[in-house]
Amino acid sequence: MTDPTPSELGRAIQDVTEKLQLLVREEIALAQAEMQQKLARLIRGVVAGSLAAVFAIFGLVYLLHAASWGIWDLTGATDNYWLGFLVTALVLFLFGAIGAALALRFVRKATPPTPAMAIEEAQLIRETVSGAHPPQPPAAVEGRS
């Protein structure tokens, strides 16, 4: 068996390089086609979900309207039909206030969005590496299980 000549070796390397480039281009094209297909499905899902939300909102309006008339009917007042709507509105405002209070509570617990434990750990690691202080776990880390 003879050693390949430099020109044959160069052609083989060039052939492998071309096939590798073709393979990479085909993989990129496949990934693009797959992403386009998934994006189209995602868009169809968002549109269907939005349509469902619109119907649900209209259904909720009619349900609340029926509840208002039902409350009016239960009161027995013949001329004060607005009483049912007032009770329904007050209940909705109560639910809105409860939701707003919960949202405010969750936002306050989440702000500021800094990873305090990670920062403490990073400072501990920096001090340990620099040899400034002996390694001591932060107070917040000691208490966790």
mmCIF file of C-alpha atoms in Angstrom:
data_model
loop_
_atom_site.group_PDB
_atom_site.id
_atom_site.type_symbol
_atom_site.label_atom_id
_atom_site.label_comp_id
_atom_site.label_asym_id
_atom_site.label_seq_id
_atom_site.Cartn_x
_atom_site.Cartn_y
_atom_site.Cartn_z
ATOM 1 C CA MET A 1 0.000 0.000 0.000
ATOM 2 C CA THR A 2 1.398 3.357 -0.941
ATOM 3 C CA ASP A 3 1.088 6.630 0.935
ATOM 4 C CA PRO A 4 -1.367 9.032 -0.636
ATOM 5 C CA THR A 5 0.138 11.947 -2.432
ATOM 6 C CA PRO A 6 -0.336 15.423 -0.996
ATOM 7 C CA SER A 7 -2.825 16.316 -3.731
ATOM 8 C CA GLU A 8 -4.976 13.249 -2.963
ATOM 9 C CA LEU A 9 -4.872 14.061 0.753
ATOM 10 C CA GLY A 10 -5.824 17.680 0.039
ATOM 11 C CA ARG A 11 -8.749 16.546 -2.128
ATOM 12 C CA ALA A 12 -9.906 14.160 0.598
ATOM 13 C CA ILE A 13 -9.776 16.907 3.225
ATOM 14 C CA GLN A 14 -11.603 19.267 0.869
ATOM 15 C CA ASP A 15 -14.246 16.584 0.176
ATOM 16 C CA VAL A 16 -14.749 15.944 3.918
ATOM 17 C CA THR A 17 -14.963 19.685 4.576
ATOM 18 C CA GLU A 18 -17.580 20.152 1.845
ATOM 19 C CA LYS A 19 -19.664 17.235 3.129
ATOM 20 C CA LEU A 20 -19.412 18.562 6.669
ATOM 21 C CA GLN A 21 -20.542 22.024 5.521
ATOM 22 C CA LEU A 22 -23.441 20.438 3.630
ATOM 23 C CA LEU A 23 -24.407 18.439 6.712
ATOM 24 C CA VAL A 24 -24.331 21.549 8.907
ATOM 25 C CA ARG A 25 -26.457 23.482 6.364
ATOM 26 C CA GLU A 26 -28.974 20.645 6.215
ATOM 27 C CA GLU A 27 -29.151 20.455 10.008
ATOM 28 C CA ILE A 28 -29.750 24.216 10.194
ATOM 29 C CA ALA A 29 -32.468 23.968 7.524
ATOM 30 C CA LEU A 30 -34.097 21.098 9.435
ATOM 31 C CA ALA A 31 -34.009 23.084 12.670
ATOM 32 C CA GLN A 32 -35.543 26.116 10.920
ATOM 33 C CA ALA A 33 -38.314 24.008 9.402
ATOM 34 C CA GLU A 34 -39.037 22.394 12.762
ATOM 35 C CA MET A 35 -39.130 25.768 14.517
ATOM 36 C CA GLN A 36 -41.466 27.201 11.856
ATOM 37 C CA GLN A 37 -43.794 24.242 12.310
ATOM 38 C CA LYS A 38 -43.769 24.599 16.093
ATOM 39 C CA LEU A 39 -44.274 28.360 15.849
ATOM 40 C CA ALA A 40 -47.287 27.856 13.559
ATOM 41 C CA ARG A 41 -48.783 25.402 16.052
ATOM 42 C CA LEU A 42 -48.090 27.810 18.903
ATOM 43 C CA ILE A 43 -49.794 30.655 17.040
ATOM 44 C CA ARG A 44 -52.834 28.467 16.349
ATOM 45 C CA GLY A 45 -52.952 27.576 20.046
ATOM 46 C CA VAL A 46 -52.738 31.225 21.113
ATOM 47 C CA VAL A 47 -55.509 32.185 18.687
ATOM 48 C CA ALA A 48 -57.748 29.347 19.895
ATOM 49 C CA GLY A 49 -57.027 30.235 23.532
ATOM 50 C CA SER A 50 -57.792 33.897 22.891
ATOM 51 C CA LEU A 51 -61.067 32.995 21.221
ATOM 52 C CA ALA A 52 -61.964 30.771 24.166
ATOM 53 C CA ALA A 53 -61.142 33.623 26.563
ATOM 54 C CA VAL A 54 -63.432 36.005 24.655
ATOM 55 C CA PHE A 55 -66.318 33.529 24.861
ATOM 56 C CA ALA A 56 -65.605 32.914 28.550
ATOM 57 C CA ILE A 57 -65.656 36.651 29.274
ATOM 58 C CA PHE A 58 -68.981 37.086 27.485
ATOM 59 C CA GLY A 59 -70.329 34.076 29.346
ATOM 60 C CA LEU A 60 -69.191 35.604 32.628
ATOM 61 C CA VAL A 61 -70.975 38.875 31.756
ATOM 62 C CA TYR A 62 -74.228 37.019 31.132
ATOM 63 C CA LEU A 63 -73.760 34.939 34.272
ATOM 64 C CA LEU A 64 -73.251 38.063 36.367
ATOM 65 C CA HIS A 65 -76.253 39.671 34.691
ATOM 66 C CA ALA A 66 -78.377 36.646 35.552
ATOM 67 C CA ALA A 67 -77.053 36.693 39.126
ATOM 68 C CA SER A 68 -78.032 40.349 39.443
ATOM 69 C CA TRP A 69 -81.580 39.651 38.271
ATOM 70 C CA GLY A 70 -81.716 36.606 40.556
ATOM 71 C CA ILE A 71 -80.666 38.665 43.586
ATOM 72 C CA TRP A 72 -83.292 41.270 42.678
ATOM 73 C CA ASP A 73 -85.908 38.532 42.446
ATOM 74 C CA LEU A 74 -84.882 37.149 45.861
ATOM 75 C CA THR A 75 -85.267 40.568 47.512
ATOM 76 C CA GLY A 76 -88.916 40.753 46.480
ATOM 77 C CA ALA A 77 -88.664 44.442 45.611
ATOM 78 C CA THR A 78 -90.679 45.179 42.511
ATOM 79 C CA ASP A 79 -89.295 48.609 41.604
ATOM 80 C CA ASN A 80 -85.735 48.372 42.918
ATOM 81 C CA TYR A 81 -84.181 46.128 40.262
ATOM 82 C CA TRP A 82 -80.899 48.045 40.638
ATOM 83 C CA LEU A 83 -80.448 46.430 44.071
ATOM 84 C CA GLY A 84 -79.422 43.103 42.508
ATOM 85 C CA PHE A 85 -76.885 44.805 40.288
ATOM 86 C CA LEU A 86 -75.541 46.759 43.254
ATOM 87 C CA VAL A 87 -75.036 43.598 45.319
ATOM 88 C CA THR A 88 -73.324 41.878 42.377
ATOM 89 C CA ALA A 89 -71.042 44.881 41.827
ATOM 90 C CA LEU A 90 -70.115 45.023 45.517
ATOM 91 C CA VAL A 91 -69.228 41.324 45.522
ATOM 92 C CA LEU A 92 -67.064 41.849 42.417
ATOM 93 C CA PHE A 93 -65.339 44.845 44.022
ATOM 94 C CA LEU A 94 -64.678 42.715 47.121
ATOM 95 C CA PHE A 95 -63.100 39.964 45.016
ATOM 96 C CA GLY A 96 -61.062 42.613 43.160
ATOM 97 C CA ALA A 97 -59.810 44.102 46.426
ATOM 98 C CA ILE A 98 -58.815 40.678 47.744
ATOM 99 C CA GLY A 99 -56.985 39.936 44.474
ATOM 100 C CA ALA A 100 -55.210 43.298 44.549
ATOM 101 C CA ALA A 101 -54.136 42.779 48.173
ATOM 102 C CA LEU A 102 -52.740 39.340 47.337
ATOM 103 C CA ALA A 103 -50.934 40.699 44.275
ATOM 104 C CA LEU A 104 -49.424 43.531 46.298
ATOM 105 C CA ARG A 105 -48.291 41.072 48.955
ATOM 106 C CA PHE A 106 -46.662 38.790 46.383
ATOM 107 C CA VAL A 107 -44.922 41.709 44.651
ATOM 108 C CA ARG A 108 -43.584 43.093 47.926
ATOM 109 C CA LYS A 109 -42.169 39.678 48.867
ATOM 110 C CA ALA A 110 -40.478 39.394 45.486
ATOM 111 C CA THR A 111 -38.841 42.828 45.417
ATOM 112 C CA PRO A 112 -36.084 43.669 45.082
ATOM 113 C CA PRO A 113 -35.398 40.723 42.781
ATOM 114 C CA THR A 114 -31.870 40.032 43.997
ATOM 115 C CA PRO A 115 -30.573 36.583 44.839
ATOM 116 C CA ALA A 116 -29.522 37.405 48.401
ATOM 117 C CA MET A 117 -28.379 33.892 49.329
ATOM 118 C CA ALA A 118 -26.350 33.556 46.121
ATOM 119 C CA ILE A 119 -24.673 36.911 46.769
ATOM 120 C CA GLU A 120 -23.803 35.847 50.312
ATOM 121 C CA GLU A 121 -22.383 32.569 49.019
ATOM 122 C CA ALA A 122 -20.323 34.408 46.389
ATOM 123 C CA GLN A 123 -18.917 36.740 49.041
ATOM 124 C CA LEU A 124 -18.086 33.762 51.238
ATOM 125 C CA ILE A 125 -16.312 32.039 48.350
ATOM 126 C CA ARG A 126 -14.389 35.218 47.531
ATOM 127 C CA GLU A 127 -13.283 35.589 51.152
ATOM 128 C CA THR A 128 -12.330 31.917 51.318
ATOM 129 C CA VAL A 129 -10.272 32.100 48.130
ATOM 130 C CA SER A 130 -8.566 35.331 49.128
ATOM 131 C CA GLY A 131 -7.872 33.943 52.601
ATOM 132 C CA ALA A 132 -9.123 37.094 54.349
ATOM 133 C CA HIS A 133 -11.344 35.291 56.870
ATOM 134 C CA PRO A 134 -11.866 31.688 57.809
ATOM 135 C CA PRO A 135 -14.868 30.203 55.977
ATOM 136 C CA GLN A 136 -18.100 30.698 57.929
ATOM 137 C CA PRO A 137 -21.491 30.049 56.434
ATOM 138 C CA PRO A 138 -23.842 33.063 56.378
ATOM 139 C CA ALA A 139 -26.667 33.181 58.912
ATOM 140 C CA ALA A 140 -29.331 32.642 56.237
ATOM 141 C CA VAL A 141 -27.601 29.483 54.968
ATOM 142 C CA GLU A 142 -27.173 27.931 58.420
ATOM 143 C CA GLY A 143 -30.902 27.868 59.077
ATOM 144 C CA ARG A 144 -31.948 26.025 55.903
ATOM 145 C CA SER A 145 -32.301 22.276 55.741
#
